[in-house]
CSV table of C-alpha atoms (C1' of nucleotides) in Angstrom, one decimal:
chain,number,residue,atom,x,y,z
W,1,MET,CA,-45.7,15.6,20.5
W,2,THR,CA,-44.3,12.7,18.4
W,3,GLU,CA,-42.8,9.8,19.1
W,4,VAL,CA,-39.2,11.5,18.3
W,5,GLU,CA,-40.2,14.2,20.6
W,6,LYS,CA,-41.4,12.1,23.6
W,7,THR,CA,-38.0,9.9,23.2
W,8,LEU,CA,-36.1,12.8,23.4
W,9,ASP,CA,-37.9,14.1,26.2
W,10,ASN,CA,-38.0,10.7,28.2
W,11,LYS,CA,-33.8,11.6,27.8
W,12,SER,CA,-33.8,14.7,29.3
W,13,VAL,CA,-33.1,16.4,25.8
W,14,ARG,CA,-34.8,19.1,25.1
W,15,PRO,CA,-36.6,18.3,21.9
W,16,THR,CA,-35.5,21.2,19.5
W,17,ALA,CA,-35.8,21.1,15.8
W,18,MET,CA,-32.3,20.3,14.7
W,19,ARG,CA,-32.0,17.5,16.9
W,20,ILE,CA,-35.5,16.0,16.3
W,21,LEU,CA,-34.0,16.2,12.3
W,22,ILE,CA,-31.1,14.1,13.3
W,23,TYR,CA,-32.6,11.9,15.5
W,24,LYS,CA,-35.0,10.8,12.1
W,25,PHE,CA,-32.3,10.9,10.3
W,26,MET,CA,-30.2,8.4,12.0
W,27,ALA,CA,-33.5,6.8,12.6
W,28,SER,CA,-33.8,5.8,8.9
W,29,LYS,CA,-29.8,4.2,8.4
W,30,ASN,CA,-30.2,0.9,9.1
W,31,THR,CA,-26.2,1.7,9.5
W,32,ALA,CA,-24.1,3.8,12.0
W,33,VAL,CA,-23.8,7.3,11.0
W,34,ALA,CA,-19.8,9.6,11.1
W,35,LEU,CA,-21.2,13.3,11.5
W,36,THR,CA,-20.3,14.4,8.0
W,37,ASP,CA,-23.0,11.9,7.1
W,38,ILE,CA,-25.2,14.0,8.7
W,39,GLU,CA,-23.2,17.0,7.8
W,40,ASN,CA,-24.6,16.2,3.6
W,41,ALA,CA,-28.0,14.8,4.5
W,42,PHE,CA,-28.7,18.2,5.3
W,43,ASP,CA,-28.2,21.4,3.7
W,44,LYS,CA,-27.9,24.1,6.0
W,45,ALA,CA,-26.5,21.6,9.3
W,46,GLU,CA,-23.1,22.9,11.5
W,47,ARG,CA,-20.7,20.5,12.7
W,48,THR,CA,-20.6,22.1,15.7
W,49,THR,CA,-24.3,21.7,16.2
W,50,LEU,CA,-24.1,18.4,15.1
W,51,TYR,CA,-20.8,17.9,16.7
W,52,ARG,CA,-22.3,18.4,20.5
W,53,THR,CA,-26.1,17.4,19.4
W,54,LEU,CA,-24.0,13.8,19.1
W,55,LYS,CA,-21.8,14.5,22.6
W,56,THR,CA,-25.9,14.9,24.6
W,57,PHE,CA,-27.3,12.4,22.9
W,58,GLU,CA,-23.9,10.0,23.9
W,59,GLU,CA,-24.0,11.5,27.2
W,60,LYS,CA,-28.1,10.3,27.8
W,61,GLY,CA,-28.2,7.8,26.3
W,62,ILE,CA,-29.7,8.3,23.0
W,63,VAL,CA,-27.2,6.8,20.4
W,64,HIS,CA,-23.7,5.0,21.3
W,65,GLN,CA,-20.3,5.6,19.7
W,66,ILE,CA,-18.4,3.4,17.4
W,67,ASP,CA,-15.0,3.1,16.8
W,68,ASP,CA,-14.9,0.6,14.2
W,69,GLY,CA,-11.2,1.4,13.3
W,70,THR,CA,-11.0,3.1,10.6
W,71,ASN,CA,-10.7,6.6,12.5
W,72,ILE,CA,-13.9,8.5,12.3
W,73,SER,CA,-16.1,8.1,15.4
W,74,LYS,CA,-19.7,6.9,13.8
W,75,PHE,CA,-22.6,6.8,16.0
W,76,ALA,CA,-25.5,4.2,16.2
W,77,LEU,CA,-29.3,4.6,17.8
W,78,CYS,CA,-29.6,2.5,20.8
W,79,GLU,CA,-32.3,0.4,20.6
W,80,PRO,CA,-33.9,-0.8,23.6
W,81,GLY,CA,-32.3,-3.4,24.9
W,82,CYS,CA,-29.2,-1.7,24.6
W,83,ASN,CA,-27.4,-1.1,27.3
W,84,CYS,CA,-24.4,0.7,26.4
W,85,GLU,CA,-22.8,1.2,29.8
W,86,ILE,CA,-23.1,-1.5,31.4
W,87,ASP,CA,-20.7,-4.6,30.5
W,88,GLN,CA,-22.1,-7.3,30.7
W,89,ASP,CA,-24.8,-6.5,27.6
W,90,LEU,CA,-22.4,-4.9,25.1
W,91,HIS,CA,-22.7,-5.9,21.4
W,92,LEU,CA,-20.6,-5.8,18.6
W,93,HIS,CA,-20.1,-4.1,15.5
W,94,PHE,CA,-19.9,-5.1,12.1
W,95,HIS,CA,-17.7,-2.8,9.6
W,96,CYS,CA,-17.4,-3.8,5.7
W,97,GLY,CA,-14.6,-3.3,3.5
W,98,GLN,CA,-16.4,-2.9,0.5
W,99,CYS,CA,-19.4,-0.4,1.3
W,100,ASP,CA,-17.3,1.0,4.2
W,101,LYS,CA,-20.8,1.0,6.7
W,102,THR,CA,-20.7,0.7,9.7
W,103,VAL,CA,-23.4,-1.9,11.7
W,104,CYS,CA,-24.7,-2.8,14.9
W,105,LEU,CA,-24.9,-6.6,15.8
W,106,THR,CA,-27.4,-5.9,18.0
W,107,GLU,CA,-27.9,-9.8,19.1
W,108,HIS,CA,-24.4,-10.7,19.2
W,109,LYS,CA,-22.9,-10.2,21.8
W,110,ILE,CA,-19.7,-10.0,23.8
W,111,PRO,CA,-18.3,-13.0,25.3
W,112,GLN,CA,-16.8,-13.0,28.5
W,113,ILE,CA,-13.0,-12.4,28.5
W,114,ASN,CA,-10.2,-13.2,31.3
W,115,LEU,CA,-7.8,-10.5,31.6
W,116,PRO,CA,-4.8,-10.8,33.2
W,117,GLN,CA,-4.0,-10.1,37.3
W,118,GLY,CA,-4.2,-6.4,38.1
W,119,TYR,CA,-6.1,-5.4,35.2
W,120,ILE,CA,-9.2,-3.7,35.8
W,121,ALA,CA,-12.0,-4.0,32.3
W,122,GLU,CA,-14.4,-1.1,32.6
W,123,ASP,CA,-15.8,-1.0,28.5
W,124,VAL,CA,-15.0,-3.3,25.6
W,125,ASN,CA,-15.2,-2.9,21.5
W,126,LEU,CA,-15.5,-5.7,19.4
W,127,VAL,CA,-15.6,-4.9,15.3
W,128,ILE,CA,-14.8,-7.5,13.0
W,129,LYS,CA,-13.8,-6.2,9.8
W,130,GLY,CA,-15.2,-7.8,6.3
W,131,ILE,CA,-17.5,-8.3,3.7
W,132,CYS,CA,-21.0,-7.0,4.5
W,133,ASP,CA,-24.6,-9.5,3.4
W,134,SER,CA,-25.3,-7.1,1.0
W,135,CYS,CA,-22.2,-6.5,-0.9
W,136,ASN,CA,-21.7,-10.0,-0.5
W,137,ASP,CA,-24.8,-10.6,-2.9
W,138,HIS,CA,-23.4,-9.1,-5.9
Z,1,MET,CA,24.7,-8.2,10.3
Z,2,THR,CA,23.1,-7.6,13.9
Z,3,GLU,CA,19.9,-9.6,15.2
Z,4,VAL,CA,17.7,-6.8,14.3
Z,5,GLU,CA,19.2,-6.4,10.3
Z,6,LYS,CA,18.5,-10.4,10.2
Z,7,THR,CA,14.8,-9.3,11.1
Z,8,LEU,CA,14.2,-6.8,8.6
Z,9,ASP,CA,16.1,-9.1,6.5
Z,10,ASN,CA,14.0,-11.9,6.9
Z,11,LYS,CA,11.0,-10.1,6.0
Z,12,SER,CA,12.1,-8.7,3.2
Z,13,VAL,CA,13.0,-4.9,4.2
Z,14,ARG,CA,15.8,-3.5,3.7
Z,15,PRO,CA,17.7,-2.8,7.2
Z,16,THR,CA,18.0,0.8,6.9
Z,17,ALA,CA,19.5,3.0,9.8
Z,18,MET,CA,16.2,4.4,10.3
Z,19,ARG,CA,13.9,1.5,10.1
Z,20,ILE,CA,16.6,-0.6,12.7
Z,21,LEU,CA,16.2,2.6,15.1
Z,22,ILE,CA,12.6,2.4,15.2
Z,23,TYR,CA,12.1,-1.2,15.2
Z,24,LYS,CA,14.6,-0.8,18.4
Z,25,PHE,CA,12.7,1.9,19.7
Z,26,MET,CA,9.6,-0.3,19.4
Z,27,ALA,CA,10.7,-3.6,21.0
Z,28,SER,CA,12.4,-1.2,24.1
Z,29,LYS,CA,8.7,-0.8,24.3
Z,30,ASN,CA,6.6,-3.4,26.3
Z,31,THR,CA,3.0,-0.8,24.6
Z,32,ALA,CA,2.2,0.3,21.4
Z,33,VAL,CA,3.3,3.3,20.1
Z,34,ALA,CA,2.0,5.6,18.3
Z,35,LEU,CA,3.6,7.6,15.3
Z,36,THR,CA,3.6,10.9,17.4
Z,37,ASP,CA,5.5,8.6,20.5
Z,38,ILE,CA,8.7,7.8,17.7
Z,39,GLU,CA,8.8,11.2,17.0
Z,40,ASN,CA,8.9,12.8,20.0
Z,41,ALA,CA,11.9,9.9,20.8
Z,42,PHE,CA,14.4,11.0,17.9
Z,43,ASP,CA,15.3,14.3,17.7
Z,44,LYS,CA,15.7,14.4,14.0
Z,45,ALA,CA,12.8,12.0,13.2
Z,46,GLU,CA,10.4,13.2,9.8
Z,47,ARG,CA,7.0,12.2,10.3
Z,48,THR,CA,6.7,11.1,6.4
Z,49,THR,CA,9.7,8.9,6.7
Z,50,LEU,CA,7.9,7.4,10.1
Z,51,TYR,CA,4.7,7.2,8.8
Z,52,ARG,CA,5.8,5.2,5.2
Z,53,THR,CA,7.9,3.0,7.1
Z,54,LEU,CA,5.4,1.9,9.7
Z,55,LYS,CA,3.3,1.6,6.5
Z,56,THR,CA,5.9,-0.9,5.0
Z,57,PHE,CA,6.8,-3.1,8.9
Z,58,GLU,CA,2.5,-3.5,8.6
Z,59,GLU,CA,2.5,-5.0,4.9
Z,60,LYS,CA,6.1,-7.0,5.7
Z,61,GLY,CA,4.0,-8.3,8.6
Z,62,ILE,CA,6.4,-7.0,11.3
Z,63,VAL,CA,4.4,-4.9,13.0
Z,64,HIS,CA,0.4,-4.7,13.5
Z,65,GLN,CA,-1.7,-1.4,13.5
Z,66,ILE,CA,-3.9,-0.8,16.4
Z,67,ASP,CA,-7.0,1.0,17.0
Z,68,ASP,CA,-7.5,1.5,20.4
Z,69,GLY,CA,-10.2,3.5,20.3
Z,70,THR,CA,-8.1,6.7,21.1
Z,71,ASN,CA,-8.4,7.7,17.2
Z,72,ILE,CA,-4.8,7.4,17.1
Z,73,SER,CA,-3.3,4.3,15.5
Z,74,LYS,CA,-0.7,3.1,17.6
Z,75,PHE,CA,1.9,0.1,16.6
Z,76,ALA,CA,3.3,-2.6,18.1
Z,77,LEU,CA,5.7,-5.5,16.7
Z,78,CYS,CA,4.2,-8.6,16.1
Z,79,GLU,CA,6.0,-11.3,18.6
Z,80,PRO,CA,6.6,-14.8,17.1
Z,81,GLY,CA,3.9,-16.4,17.4
Z,82,CYS,CA,1.5,-13.7,15.8
Z,83,ASN,CA,-0.5,-14.2,12.7
Z,84,CYS,CA,-1.5,-11.3,12.2
Z,85,GLU,CA,-3.2,-12.1,9.5
Z,86,ILE,CA,-4.9,-15.3,9.9
Z,87,ASP,CA,-8.2,-14.6,11.7
Z,88,GLN,CA,-8.1,-17.8,14.4
Z,89,ASP,CA,-5.5,-16.2,16.0
Z,90,LEU,CA,-6.1,-13.4,17.0
Z,91,HIS,CA,-4.6,-11.6,19.9
Z,92,LEU,CA,-6.5,-9.0,22.0
Z,93,HIS,CA,-5.7,-5.0,23.2
Z,94,PHE,CA,-6.1,-3.7,26.0
Z,95,HIS,CA,-6.4,0.4,26.4
Z,96,CYS,CA,-5.8,2.0,29.9
Z,97,GLY,CA,-7.4,5.0,30.3
Z,98,GLN,CA,-5.8,6.1,33.7
Z,99,CYS,CA,-1.7,6.0,31.7
Z,100,ASP,CA,-3.3,5.9,28.1
Z,101,LYS,CA,-1.1,3.2,26.8
Z,102,THR,CA,-2.0,0.2,25.3
Z,103,VAL,CA,-0.9,-3.3,25.4
Z,104,CYS,CA,-0.8,-6.6,23.7
Z,105,LEU,CA,-2.7,-9.2,25.3
Z,106,THR,CA,-0.8,-11.6,23.8
Z,107,GLU,CA,-1.4,-15.1,25.1
Z,108,HIS,CA,-5.9,-14.0,25.5
Z,109,LYS,CA,-6.6,-15.3,22.2
Z,110,ILE,CA,-10.0,-13.4,20.4
Z,111,PRO,CA,-12.9,-16.0,20.8
Z,112,GLN,CA,-14.3,-17.5,17.4
Z,113,ILE,CA,-18.0,-15.7,16.8
Z,114,ASN,CA,-20.6,-16.3,15.1
Z,115,LEU,CA,-21.8,-13.5,12.2
Z,116,PRO,CA,-25.0,-13.4,10.5
Z,117,GLN,CA,-26.2,-14.8,7.0
Z,118,GLY,CA,-23.9,-13.6,5.0
Z,119,TYR,CA,-21.4,-12.0,6.7
Z,120,ILE,CA,-17.7,-12.8,6.0
Z,121,ALA,CA,-15.0,-11.8,8.6
Z,122,GLU,CA,-12.4,-10.6,7.5
Z,123,ASP,CA,-10.5,-9.0,10.7
Z,124,VAL,CA,-10.9,-8.8,14.0
Z,125,ASN,CA,-10.7,-5.8,17.0
Z,126,LEU,CA,-11.4,-6.4,20.2
Z,127,VAL,CA,-9.8,-3.6,22.7
Z,128,ILE,CA,-10.7,-3.5,26.6
Z,129,LYS,CA,-10.7,-0.3,28.5
Z,130,GLY,CA,-9.5,0.3,31.9
Z,131,ILE,CA,-7.2,0.3,33.9
Z,132,CYS,CA,-4.0,-1.6,33.9
Z,133,ASP,CA,-2.1,-3.6,36.3
Z,134,SER,CA,0.7,-1.0,37.3
Z,135,CYS,CA,-1.9,1.4,37.4
Z,136,ASN,CA,-4.3,-0.4,39.5
Z,137,ASP,CA,-1.1,-0.2,42.1
Z,138,HIS,CA,-1.4,3.0,43.3
Q,1,DC,C1',35.2,0.6,-9.4
Q,2,DC,C1',31.9,3.8,-11.7
Q,3,DA,C1',27.2,3.9,-13.7
Q,4,DT,C1',22.3,3.1,-13.8
Q,5,DT,C1',18.8,2.7,-11.3
Q,6,DA,C1',15.5,1.4,-7.8
Q,7,DA,C1',14.1,2.6,-3.3
Q,8,DA,C1',14.2,5.3,0.9
Q,9,DT,C1',14.2,10.0,3.1
Q,10,DG,C1',13.3,14.6,3.7
Q,11,DC,C1',9.9,18.8,2.5
Q,12,DA,C1',5.8,21.3,1.6
Q,13,DC,C1',1.9,21.6,1.9
Q,14,DT,C1',-3.3,20.1,1.8
Q,15,DT,C1',-7.3,17.6,4.0
Q,16,DC,C1',-10.5,15.6,7.5
Q,17,DT,C1',-12.0,15.4,11.8
Q,18,DG,C1',-12.5,16.9,16.6
Q,19,DT,C1',-12.3,21.1,19.2
Q,20,DT,C1',-13.0,25.2,21.6
Q,21,DG,C1',-14.3,30.0,22.4
Q,22,DC,C1',-17.1,33.8,21.6
Q,23,DA,C1',-21.6,35.7,20.4
Q,24,DC,C1',-26.5,35.5,19.1
Q,25,DC,C1',-30.7,33.6,19.4
Q,26,DA,C1',-34.5,30.3,21.5
Q,27,DT,C1',-37.1,29.1,25.4
Q,28,DC,C1',-38.3,28.2,30.0
Q,29,DT,C1',-39.5,30.8,34.9
Q,30,DA,C1',-40.2,33.6,38.2
C,1,DT,C1',-41.5,41.3,30.6
C,2,DA,C1',-36.8,40.4,33.0
C,3,DG,C1',-33.3,37.3,33.6
C,4,DA,C1',-31.0,32.6,33.3
C,5,DT,C1',-30.6,28.7,30.4
C,6,DG,C1',-29.3,26.1,27.0
C,7,DG,C1',-29.1,25.7,21.4
C,8,DT,C1',-27.2,27.0,17.2
C,9,DG,C1',-24.0,29.8,14.5
C,10,DC,C1',-19.3,31.5,13.5
C,11,DA,C1',-14.7,31.4,12.9
C,12,DA,C1',-10.7,29.5,14.2
C,13,DC,C1',-7.3,26.1,15.4
C,14,DA,C1',-4.5,21.9,16.8
C,15,DG,C1',-3.4,17.4,14.8
C,16,DA,C1',-3.2,13.2,12.6
C,17,DA,C1',-3.2,11.4,8.2
C,18,DG,C1',-2.0,11.5,3.3
C,19,DT,C1',0.5,13.2,-1.2
C,20,DG,C1',4.2,15.0,-4.7
C,21,DC,C1',8.4,16.1,-5.8
C,22,DA,C1',13.0,16.6,-5.4
C,23,DT,C1',17.0,14.5,-3.7
C,24,DT,C1',19.8,11.2,-1.0
C,25,DT,C1',21.1,6.8,-0.9
C,26,DA,C1',21.9,1.4,-1.0
C,27,DA,C1',21.6,-2.4,-4.6
C,28,DT,C1',22.9,-3.8,-8.9
C,29,DG,C1',25.0,-4.8,-13.8
C,30,DG,C1',28.7,-3.4,-16.8
DNA sequence: CCATTAAATGCACTTCTGTTGCACCATCTA
DNA sequence: TAGATGGTGCAACAGAAGTGCATTTAATGG
C-alpha cells in the first residue's frame, strides 16, 4: 500500500486507480485546480468521474473547494493542519489575475469578524486578488 | 431630471429608460441581485441588455459585483461611501444559506491582511456564509 | 429641423461549467 | 460463486456567461 493509498484509506475513501491519479496530480501542483485542469491533464478522463471524485474528496475532508471569484470552482488538497470545517482555522486564498492561478495561503488565517446582531456565521471565504510572487518577478 | 437620472449622469452613464428601471429595481432591494432576478422582475427584459447594463454600471462605479460563493454573480448598488476600487475601504458580504440572499455589510470593513513577500493585493473579497437575522428570527 | 453618427438594445447563437440518470463494471462479502 | 455495494463511463440537460450582428434610440452638428 502506497502513501497515497493509505491517505485515502484513512479518510474512508476507497483508493481506486482513478482516485489515486487525481490525488497525485493535485499533490504535484502547488496551486488549486479546476475540474477542467484535471480533465486536460489526463487523456482519458471523464468529467463525471472527476466531478464525483472531487465531491467525495471534499465530503471526506481530503480536499477543500475554493471559490476564487472566477466563477469556476477550484480544489486544493487539505494540508495536515487544514481544518476546513472549523470556523476558527480558515486560511485565505490568493488569486493571481495574471497567471490565473489560485493558491492557498495556509499560514494566513482569517481574522475574527464581528457580525451584526442576529447573524450567525457558519463559513468564511476570503480571497485576495492581485499579482502573485512569480508574476511579480517579471 | 429625476434623482436617478442625475445619479447616472453623474457617473457618465446615459440615463436610458431601461437603465433607470434597473437602477430603481436595485435600489428597492436591500440585497444583492443576480442578473436572473432582474430578468424575472420585468416582463420584457432582455438578458443581454441586463448583462451589458450591469457591466457598464460596474465600470462606472454605480454597482459592485459580488461573488458570494453560489457561482452566480450578484450585484449591489454602491452606497455613497462605497469605494469599491480602493483597497482600504472594502466592506464584506454575507450570504444566507437559508433564504439565499446576499447583503452588503457596509459598516463592516475588511481588516488589513499581510501577504507573503512578492504578492500584490489589488482586490479583496470576503464573504461570510451563515444565517441572516431575518431567518434567525423564526 | 433634418441628417449623420454613436450608443444602446434585441435576437440568435455558442460555449462552458455543473449536474443528473442510467447502464455497466469492479470490488467486497456472505 | 452470487449478490450487494460502490465506482465509472456515456449521454443528455440546465443555467450562466459571452459574442456577433441587425435594428432602434439618443446625441450632435450643420
